[in-house]
Short mmCIF file of C-alpha atoms and ligand atoms in Angstrom, two decimals:
data_model
loop_
_atom_site.label_atom_id
_atom_site.label_comp_id
_atom_site.label_asym_id
_atom_site.label_seq_id
_atom_site.Cartn_x
_atom_site.Cartn_y
_atom_site.Cartn_z
CA MET A 7 -59.08 -71.42 39.45
CA HIS A 8 -55.41 -70.67 39.10
CA HIS A 9 -54.56 -73.33 36.46
CA ASN A 10 -57.64 -72.07 34.52
CA ARG A 11 -55.97 -68.78 34.12
CA HIS A 12 -52.72 -70.40 32.97
CA PHE A 13 -54.64 -72.45 30.55
CA LEU A 14 -56.12 -69.31 28.88
CA LEU A 15 -52.68 -67.78 28.75
CA LEU A 16 -51.34 -70.82 26.96
CA ILE A 17 -54.21 -70.59 24.41
CA PHE A 18 -53.48 -66.93 23.98
CA ILE A 19 -49.81 -67.52 23.32
CA PHE A 20 -50.60 -70.38 20.91
CA PHE A 21 -52.92 -68.22 18.77
CA THR A 22 -50.56 -65.28 18.88
CA SER A 23 -47.80 -67.53 17.64
CA LEU A 24 -49.98 -68.60 14.85
CA THR A 25 -50.71 -65.01 13.58
CA GLN A 26 -47.19 -63.76 14.19
CA GLY A 27 -44.01 -65.62 14.12
CA GLN A 28 -40.40 -64.80 14.93
CA THR A 29 -37.63 -65.32 12.21
CA MET A 30 -33.89 -65.76 12.73
CA VAL A 31 -31.82 -64.29 9.94
CA SER A 32 -28.12 -63.89 9.00
CA GLY A 33 -25.99 -63.84 5.95
CA ASN A 34 -27.51 -62.86 2.51
CA VAL A 35 -31.19 -61.77 2.52
CA SER A 36 -33.72 -60.71 -0.11
CA GLY A 37 -37.43 -60.98 -0.78
CA GLU A 38 -40.03 -59.50 1.60
CA TRP A 39 -40.07 -59.45 5.39
CA ASP A 40 -43.61 -59.15 6.61
CA PHE A 41 -45.45 -58.54 9.83
CA ARG A 42 -46.60 -62.16 10.08
CA ASN A 43 -43.02 -63.40 10.45
CA SER A 44 -41.91 -60.50 12.58
CA PRO A 45 -39.89 -59.80 14.68
CA TYR A 46 -36.78 -60.66 12.55
CA HIS A 47 -33.87 -61.40 14.86
CA LEU A 48 -30.42 -60.78 13.47
CA THR A 49 -28.09 -63.46 14.65
CA GLY A 50 -25.19 -62.27 12.50
CA ASP A 51 -24.56 -59.43 9.88
CA VAL A 52 -27.11 -59.51 6.98
CA LEU A 53 -26.37 -58.39 3.56
CA VAL A 54 -28.69 -57.37 0.77
CA PRO A 55 -26.36 -58.41 -2.09
CA THR A 56 -25.84 -56.41 -5.31
CA GLY A 57 -28.78 -57.04 -7.71
CA ASP A 58 -31.12 -58.32 -4.87
CA THR A 59 -34.03 -56.47 -3.20
CA LEU A 60 -35.24 -56.66 0.34
CA ILE A 61 -38.56 -55.18 1.12
CA VAL A 62 -39.38 -54.64 4.84
CA SER A 63 -43.09 -54.13 5.12
CA SER A 64 -45.28 -52.25 7.43
CA GLY A 65 -45.14 -53.24 11.21
CA VAL A 66 -42.02 -55.27 10.90
CA VAL A 67 -39.61 -55.15 13.84
CA ILE A 68 -35.86 -56.03 13.16
CA ARG A 69 -33.93 -56.73 16.32
CA ALA A 70 -30.23 -57.45 16.28
CA LEU A 71 -29.21 -60.02 19.03
CA GLY A 72 -25.63 -58.77 19.00
CA GLY A 73 -23.48 -56.02 17.35
CA TYR A 74 -24.74 -56.90 13.92
CA GLU A 75 -25.78 -54.60 11.05
CA LEU A 76 -28.03 -54.69 8.06
CA ARG A 77 -25.78 -54.12 5.08
CA VAL A 78 -26.94 -52.84 1.67
CA ALA A 79 -25.31 -53.44 -1.63
CA GLY A 80 -28.52 -53.95 -3.58
CA LEU A 81 -31.89 -52.38 -2.92
CA LEU A 82 -33.51 -52.03 0.57
CA ASN A 83 -36.95 -50.57 0.81
CA MET A 84 -38.22 -50.27 4.26
CA SER A 85 -41.43 -48.53 5.22
CA ASP A 86 -43.32 -48.11 8.60
CA ALA A 87 -40.94 -50.49 10.13
CA ARG A 88 -38.40 -50.58 13.00
CA LEU A 89 -34.91 -51.63 13.48
CA THR A 90 -33.55 -51.70 16.99
CA GLN A 91 -30.28 -52.76 18.77
CA GLY A 92 -27.10 -53.89 17.00
CA ASP A 93 -25.01 -51.72 14.69
CA GLY A 94 -27.72 -50.12 12.51
CA ILE A 95 -27.85 -49.89 8.66
CA PHE A 96 -24.81 -49.59 6.56
CA VAL A 97 -25.13 -48.70 2.71
CA GLU A 98 -21.96 -49.66 1.13
CA SER A 99 -23.37 -49.32 -2.50
CA GLY A 100 -26.80 -49.75 -4.01
CA THR A 101 -29.80 -47.91 -2.65
CA ALA A 102 -31.69 -47.79 0.68
CA ILE A 103 -35.13 -46.15 0.73
CA LEU A 104 -36.56 -45.72 4.27
CA SER A 105 -39.90 -44.07 4.88
CA ASN A 106 -41.72 -43.57 8.07
CA SER A 107 -39.38 -45.93 9.94
CA ARG A 108 -37.73 -45.88 13.13
CA ILE A 109 -34.13 -46.75 14.02
CA ASP A 110 -33.23 -46.73 17.61
CA SER A 111 -30.97 -47.98 20.35
CA THR A 112 -28.21 -48.94 17.89
CA THR A 113 -24.50 -48.29 18.06
CA ASN A 114 -24.50 -46.55 14.57
CA GLY A 115 -27.69 -45.23 13.07
CA ILE A 116 -27.86 -45.26 9.23
CA LYS A 117 -24.77 -44.64 7.35
CA ALA A 118 -23.95 -44.59 3.64
CA PHE A 119 -20.36 -44.79 2.45
CA GLY A 120 -21.42 -45.12 -1.16
CA GLY A 121 -24.69 -45.54 -3.14
CA HIS A 122 -27.91 -43.73 -2.41
CA LEU A 123 -29.63 -43.19 0.92
CA GLN A 124 -33.13 -41.66 0.79
CA ILE A 125 -34.76 -40.95 4.20
CA THR A 126 -38.25 -39.71 4.64
CA GLY A 127 -40.18 -39.44 7.88
CA ALA A 128 -37.89 -41.40 10.03
CA ILE A 129 -37.27 -41.24 13.70
CA VAL A 130 -33.68 -41.95 14.59
CA GLU A 131 -33.04 -41.89 18.24
CA ASN A 132 -30.89 -43.19 21.12
CA VAL A 133 -28.00 -44.06 18.83
CA ALA A 134 -24.74 -44.42 20.64
CA GLN A 135 -22.70 -42.68 17.97
CA THR A 136 -23.93 -40.72 14.81
CA GLY A 137 -27.56 -40.83 13.76
CA ILE A 138 -27.34 -40.46 10.05
CA GLU A 139 -24.07 -40.34 8.05
CA PHE A 140 -23.23 -39.64 4.43
CA HIS A 141 -19.53 -40.24 3.48
CA SER A 142 -17.38 -40.61 0.37
CA ALA A 143 -19.65 -39.42 -2.35
CA ALA A 144 -22.80 -41.13 -1.11
CA GLN A 145 -25.94 -39.40 -2.45
CA GLY A 146 -29.50 -38.86 -1.21
CA PHE A 147 -31.51 -36.93 1.32
CA VAL A 148 -32.95 -36.76 4.67
CA MET A 149 -36.44 -35.12 4.89
CA ASN A 150 -39.19 -34.65 7.46
CA SER A 151 -37.28 -36.75 9.96
CA THR A 152 -36.52 -36.54 13.60
CA VAL A 153 -33.01 -37.26 14.93
CA GLN A 154 -32.62 -37.13 18.64
CA TYR A 155 -30.57 -38.16 21.60
CA CYS A 156 -27.61 -39.40 19.64
CA GLY A 157 -24.21 -39.64 21.34
CA ARG A 158 -22.37 -37.83 18.64
CA TYR A 159 -23.59 -36.06 15.48
CA GLY A 160 -27.18 -36.08 14.52
CA ILE A 161 -26.60 -35.78 10.79
CA ARG A 162 -23.06 -35.89 9.43
CA VAL A 163 -22.15 -35.25 5.77
CA THR A 164 -18.46 -35.64 4.94
CA SER A 165 -17.21 -35.44 1.39
CA SER A 166 -20.68 -36.00 -0.15
CA ASN A 167 -21.80 -33.03 -2.32
CA ASN A 168 -25.17 -34.39 -3.49
CA VAL A 169 -27.13 -34.55 -0.25
CA LEU A 170 -30.25 -32.56 0.66
CA ILE A 171 -31.19 -32.05 4.39
CA ARG A 172 -34.55 -30.45 4.60
CA HIS A 173 -37.30 -29.95 7.11
CA ASN A 174 -35.94 -32.18 9.89
CA THR A 175 -35.99 -31.76 13.62
CA LEU A 176 -32.68 -32.42 15.64
CA THR A 177 -32.77 -32.22 19.33
CA GLY A 178 -30.84 -33.52 22.37
CA ASN A 179 -27.90 -34.79 20.29
CA SER A 180 -24.16 -34.92 21.31
CA THR A 181 -25.05 -36.49 24.56
CA SER A 182 -21.51 -37.84 25.06
CA ASN A 183 -19.84 -34.43 25.03
CA THR A 184 -20.01 -30.98 23.53
CA THR A 185 -17.95 -31.33 20.31
CA TYR A 186 -20.38 -32.93 17.85
CA PRO A 187 -22.68 -30.45 15.99
CA ALA A 188 -26.21 -31.66 15.44
CA ILE A 189 -25.70 -31.05 11.85
CA PHE A 190 -22.20 -31.36 10.63
CA ILE A 191 -21.01 -30.54 7.08
CA ASP A 192 -17.42 -31.47 6.42
CA SER A 193 -15.36 -30.95 3.26
CA CYS A 194 -18.31 -30.75 0.88
CA SER A 195 -21.15 -28.49 -0.34
CA PRO A 196 -24.40 -30.40 -0.07
CA ASP A 197 -27.08 -28.80 -2.26
CA THR A 198 -28.99 -27.22 0.61
CA VAL A 199 -29.42 -27.48 4.32
CA MET A 200 -32.80 -25.78 4.88
CA ASP A 201 -35.91 -25.58 7.01
CA ASN A 202 -34.51 -27.67 9.78
CA MET A 203 -35.23 -27.21 13.50
CA VAL A 204 -32.10 -27.60 15.43
CA VAL A 205 -33.10 -27.02 18.90
CA ASP A 206 -31.55 -27.81 22.43
CA ASN A 207 -28.56 -29.98 21.33
CA HIS A 208 -25.63 -30.28 23.72
CA ALA A 209 -23.00 -29.09 21.25
CA GLN A 210 -23.04 -26.72 18.24
CA GLY A 211 -26.39 -26.54 16.40
CA MET A 212 -24.49 -26.68 13.05
CA GLY A 213 -20.83 -27.06 12.03
CA VAL A 214 -19.37 -26.29 8.57
CA TRP A 215 -15.90 -27.55 8.39
CA ALA A 216 -13.34 -27.75 5.53
CA LEU A 217 -10.91 -30.31 6.88
CA THR A 218 -9.83 -32.03 3.75
CA GLY A 219 -11.73 -30.13 0.91
CA ALA A 220 -13.79 -27.02 0.29
CA ALA A 221 -17.05 -26.55 2.08
CA ALA A 222 -19.49 -24.01 0.67
CA PRO A 223 -22.97 -25.22 1.43
CA THR A 224 -26.02 -23.00 1.55
CA ILE A 225 -27.50 -23.01 4.99
CA ARG A 226 -30.87 -21.55 4.61
CA HIS A 227 -33.99 -20.76 6.72
CA ASN A 228 -33.17 -23.10 9.68
CA LEU A 229 -34.19 -22.44 13.36
CA VAL A 230 -31.06 -22.80 15.50
CA ARG A 231 -32.01 -22.39 19.16
CA GLY A 232 -30.89 -23.37 22.61
CA ASN A 233 -27.74 -25.21 21.56
CA PHE A 234 -24.24 -24.67 23.11
CA THR A 235 -23.37 -22.40 20.21
CA GLY A 236 -25.37 -21.64 16.97
CA ILE A 237 -23.38 -22.28 13.77
CA THR A 238 -19.67 -22.83 13.77
CA ILE A 239 -17.59 -22.18 10.63
CA VAL A 240 -14.04 -23.71 10.34
CA ASN A 241 -12.23 -22.89 7.10
CA GLY A 242 -15.51 -23.12 5.20
CA THR A 243 -17.21 -20.51 3.01
CA PRO A 244 -20.90 -21.28 3.31
CA ILE A 245 -23.84 -18.94 2.53
CA ILE A 246 -25.76 -18.35 5.64
CA ARG A 247 -29.11 -17.05 4.77
CA ASP A 248 -32.47 -16.27 6.44
CA ASN A 249 -31.75 -18.34 9.46
CA ILE A 250 -33.11 -17.81 12.99
CA VAL A 251 -30.18 -18.14 15.33
CA VAL A 252 -31.49 -17.35 18.90
CA GLY A 253 -30.85 -18.28 22.50
CA ASN A 254 -27.77 -20.38 22.00
CA PHE A 255 -25.76 -20.67 25.13
CA VAL A 256 -25.27 -22.90 28.27
CA THR A 257 -26.28 -20.84 31.29
CA GLY A 258 -23.25 -19.40 33.01
CA ASN A 259 -20.72 -20.86 30.60
CA PRO A 260 -18.95 -18.10 28.88
CA ASN A 261 -17.25 -20.47 26.35
CA SER A 262 -20.69 -21.16 25.07
CA GLY A 263 -23.05 -18.67 23.54
CA ALA A 264 -21.86 -17.57 20.16
CA GLY A 265 -24.68 -17.27 17.50
CA LEU A 266 -22.07 -17.64 14.79
CA TYR A 267 -18.62 -18.67 15.57
CA ILE A 268 -16.11 -18.15 12.76
CA GLY A 269 -12.36 -19.10 12.99
CA TYR A 270 -10.16 -22.13 13.86
CA PRO A 271 -8.20 -20.68 11.85
CA ASN A 272 -10.11 -19.49 8.79
CA GLY A 273 -13.74 -19.52 7.70
CA ASN A 274 -15.37 -16.81 5.72
CA PRO A 275 -19.15 -17.01 5.25
CA ILE A 276 -21.52 -14.67 3.55
CA CYS A 277 -24.35 -13.96 6.04
CA THR A 278 -27.67 -12.29 4.96
CA GLY A 279 -31.05 -11.95 6.33
CA ASN A 280 -30.40 -13.84 9.57
CA LEU A 281 -32.05 -13.08 12.87
CA ILE A 282 -29.26 -13.30 15.51
CA ALA A 283 -30.73 -12.64 18.91
CA GLY A 284 -30.44 -13.64 22.58
CA ASN A 285 -27.14 -15.39 22.27
CA TYR A 286 -24.35 -14.42 24.66
CA TYR A 287 -22.36 -13.13 21.56
CA GLY A 288 -24.06 -12.34 18.27
CA ILE A 289 -21.24 -13.29 15.78
CA SER A 290 -17.70 -14.10 17.05
CA ILE A 291 -14.85 -13.92 14.58
CA ILE A 292 -11.54 -15.32 15.92
CA SER A 293 -8.07 -16.54 14.69
CA SER A 294 -7.78 -15.79 11.05
CA GLY A 295 -11.48 -15.85 10.40
CA SER A 296 -13.42 -13.32 8.35
CA ALA A 297 -17.00 -12.82 7.16
CA ASN A 298 -19.07 -10.86 4.74
CA LEU A 299 -21.96 -9.61 6.98
CA GLY A 300 -23.15 -6.99 4.50
CA ASP A 301 -21.47 -5.25 1.58
CA VAL A 302 -23.38 -2.66 -0.30
CA GLY A 303 -20.18 -1.31 -1.96
CA ASN A 304 -19.91 -4.07 -4.61
CA ALA A 305 -22.20 -5.03 -7.48
CA ALA A 306 -23.37 -8.43 -5.82
CA GLN A 307 -26.85 -8.28 -4.38
CA ASN A 308 -26.56 -11.62 -2.49
CA ASP A 309 -24.41 -10.12 0.32
CA ASP A 310 -26.36 -6.89 1.15
CA GLY A 311 -26.71 -7.55 4.96
CA LEU A 312 -30.23 -7.22 6.26
CA ASN A 313 -29.28 -9.32 9.32
CA LEU A 314 -31.24 -8.53 12.44
CA PHE A 315 -29.39 -8.18 15.68
CA ALA A 316 -30.93 -8.01 19.09
CA GLY A 317 -30.24 -8.92 22.64
CA ASN A 318 -26.89 -10.71 22.30
CA SER A 319 -25.48 -10.11 25.76
CA LEU A 320 -23.80 -11.76 28.79
CA ASN A 321 -24.02 -10.23 32.29
CA GLY A 322 -25.46 -7.00 30.89
CA ILE A 323 -22.80 -6.45 28.29
CA THR A 324 -23.93 -6.65 24.65
CA TRP A 325 -21.68 -7.81 21.92
CA ASN A 326 -23.53 -8.19 18.64
CA ILE A 327 -20.18 -8.60 16.77
CA TRP A 328 -16.91 -9.72 18.35
CA ASN A 329 -13.95 -9.14 15.93
CA ASP A 330 -10.91 -10.67 17.62
CA THR A 331 -9.00 -10.64 14.37
CA PRO A 332 -6.98 -7.91 12.48
CA ASN A 333 -9.37 -8.33 9.60
CA ALA A 334 -11.56 -5.49 8.50
CA ILE A 335 -15.15 -6.77 8.46
CA ASN A 336 -18.00 -5.46 6.37
CA ALA A 337 -21.29 -5.45 8.18
CA GLN A 338 -23.21 -2.86 6.23
CA ASN A 339 -27.04 -2.59 5.86
CA ASN A 340 -27.94 -4.54 8.96
CA ILE A 341 -30.73 -3.97 11.36
CA TRP A 342 -29.85 -3.13 14.91
CA LEU A 343 -33.08 -3.83 16.78
CA ASP A 344 -31.78 -2.68 20.35
CA ALA A 345 -29.31 -0.03 19.31
CA ASN A 346 -29.29 3.24 17.45
CA LEU A 347 -26.79 4.79 15.19
CA SER A 348 -25.03 6.58 18.15
CA ASN A 349 -24.43 3.38 20.09
CA ILE A 350 -24.13 0.51 17.64
CA ASP A 351 -20.33 0.71 17.85
CA GLN A 352 -20.49 -0.01 21.52
CA THR A 353 -22.08 -3.37 20.72
CA ILE A 354 -19.28 -4.17 18.36
CA TYR A 355 -15.89 -5.26 19.66
CA ASP A 356 -13.46 -3.91 17.06
CA ASP A 357 -10.68 -1.35 16.58
CA ASN A 358 -11.89 1.14 19.21
CA GLU A 359 -11.96 -1.60 21.92
CA SER A 360 -8.72 -3.46 20.90
CA SER A 361 -5.70 -2.06 18.97
CA THR A 362 -5.20 -5.45 17.38
CA SER A 363 -8.76 -5.74 16.10
CA GLY A 364 -9.77 -4.58 12.53
CA VAL A 365 -12.61 -2.22 12.05
CA VAL A 366 -16.15 -3.39 11.45
CA THR A 367 -17.84 -1.16 9.07
CA TYR A 368 -21.47 -1.01 10.01
CA GLN A 369 -22.77 2.02 8.12
CA PRO A 370 -24.92 2.50 6.39
CA ILE A 371 -27.54 0.80 8.52
CA ALA A 372 -30.95 -0.49 7.47
CA THR A 373 -34.13 0.04 9.38
CA LEU A 374 -37.28 -2.03 9.42
CA ASN A 375 -40.45 -0.88 7.90
CA ALA A 376 -42.83 -2.76 10.09
CA THR A 377 -44.81 -2.34 13.27
CA VAL A 378 -44.07 -4.73 16.19
CA SER A 379 -46.73 -7.49 16.47
CA ASP A 380 -48.60 -6.41 13.32
CA LEU A 381 -48.45 -9.92 12.07
CA ASN A 382 -51.06 -9.61 9.32
CA HIS A 383 -49.52 -6.36 8.02
CA ASP A 384 -52.71 -4.18 8.16
CA GLU A 385 -50.96 -1.42 10.20
CA LEU A 386 -53.06 -2.22 13.19
CA VAL A 387 -52.20 -4.26 16.15
CA ASN A 388 -55.36 -6.00 17.39
CA VAL A 389 -57.02 -9.30 17.94
CA ALA A 390 -56.70 -10.19 14.20
CA ASP A 391 -52.97 -10.42 14.80
CA ALA A 392 -53.43 -12.85 17.58
CA VAL A 393 -55.47 -14.99 15.21
CA ALA A 394 -52.73 -14.75 12.67
CA LEU A 395 -50.22 -15.82 15.30
CA VAL A 396 -52.37 -18.88 16.36
CA GLU A 397 -52.47 -19.92 12.69
CA MET A 398 -48.69 -19.66 12.34
CA ILE A 399 -48.08 -21.63 15.49
CA LEU A 400 -50.54 -24.45 14.34
CA GLU A 401 -48.72 -24.70 11.06
CA ASN A 402 -45.67 -25.55 12.84
CA GLN A 403 -43.40 -24.12 10.07
CA ILE A 404 -40.47 -21.94 10.55
CA PRO A 405 -41.47 -18.39 9.84
CA GLU A 406 -39.30 -15.82 8.22
CA PRO A 407 -36.78 -14.32 10.72
CA VAL A 408 -38.41 -10.95 11.04
CA VAL A 409 -41.86 -12.52 11.54
CA TYR A 410 -40.32 -14.82 14.19
CA TYR A 411 -38.92 -11.74 16.05
CA PHE A 412 -42.16 -9.91 16.01
CA SER A 413 -44.11 -13.03 16.95
CA ASP A 414 -42.09 -13.61 20.09
CA VAL A 415 -44.28 -10.94 21.94
CA ASN A 416 -43.00 -12.06 25.47
CA GLN A 417 -39.41 -12.05 24.16
CA ASP A 418 -38.31 -15.43 25.51
CA LEU A 419 -36.95 -16.43 22.06
CA VAL A 420 -39.62 -19.24 21.70
CA VAL A 421 -42.67 -18.63 19.54
CA ASN A 422 -45.62 -20.45 21.22
CA ILE A 423 -49.10 -19.97 22.65
CA MET A 424 -47.72 -17.82 25.50
CA ASP A 425 -47.04 -15.12 22.85
CA VAL A 426 -50.76 -15.20 21.82
CA PHE A 427 -51.68 -14.57 25.49
CA ALA A 428 -49.21 -11.75 25.74
CA LEU A 429 -50.39 -10.21 22.40
CA ILE A 430 -53.98 -10.28 23.62
CA ASP A 431 -52.92 -8.77 26.97
CA HIS A 432 -51.23 -5.95 25.06
CA VAL A 433 -54.21 -5.24 22.92
CA LEU A 434 -56.62 -5.30 25.88
CA ALA A 435 -54.45 -3.12 28.03
CA ARG A 436 -54.24 -0.60 25.21
CA ASP A 437 -57.94 -0.59 24.32
CA ILE A 438 -59.20 -0.29 27.97
CA1 LIG B 19 -23.45 -6.24 -2.16
CA1 LIG B 20 -16.66 -0.84 18.66
CA1 LIG B 21 -52.54 -6.14 12.25
CA1 LIG B 22 -42.20 -16.08 23.26
#
């Protein structure tokens, strides 16, 4: 009976090999790689030369049998395919278009040092170094993708202004230490970094640095939660607008936990409309850093505060703003959700706590014209709001900061189905 089974296995392998082959590749490549001849095993570096096209079709697996990379100087079009092991994809010029593809277990992920790199719906994971990198005026975008468990940066953009980073999820990155932000913008001003979920990374959620040139990107409507710190600004002058920066700290580590960290030595962002809550410190300004956290004394309307502060505390001591610089800081027209006019100053470390700190001007303050948990804005809190909350959770989109705050009914900084239960409990308890 035993050899019968072996015979069947041989038959199976024979037919499988008829329908799907295995192809060894190295050197210059072009044409189409299809599922029938997959997997494609790299036995050396491969190059799509200038003027040539390589199409990698649905279902193809590319596996590097050593530290080899897929280099692009022509056009690479890869969809619904996977590249694993080896050194990843390197765009030196030309164009790489990747849609719904997976890059994993490589040394480097996908990097472009020139040309165009367009990534949609990708999963980039378990990369030893950086997941996705744009450098030296490379252009393109990363959208609707997941970048996770990379040793260093999740997405790094250095000296490339024309890059869009939108609607991605970054989690578990910087596994090798705590110095590589999940999204790192260095010496450039990419068009927009928006709608990204940057959650539970081991280092900073985002870093904006100006090491060799100006960095003034717009950082807008991202959810930055559960990282070592939220957003770090070094020398850069970004606009930080409508972000949700909550619960960033490593439990018990007082070096972690700043929602916004500005300094080293400079850095001077404009911050408006952000929710900054549940971090150890709300906004830390150190060294020669500065910030415009709200200025209603000038004509500009894009810097009028409306940041929401709540529950930024460590060991029961709340510091919504920590100004460890001699600079006077404007923080007008903000919303102080857990303080009132008489005690806001106690949550701000400035001239009256330290003779070497500049004053933080927090008046006038703004107030919120909304009822807690009235999520559908009908001035009632009832079951209809729970329905609105369920719909919001199912959409899996990042809500506006104020909606996020009010939707977190059980105040654990995460908006999920537990908040629906908490809201229903609240409504029932009141109605009984
Ligand atoms: Ca203004
Ligand atoms: Ca004070
Ligand atoms: Ca309502
Ligand atoms: Ca919650």
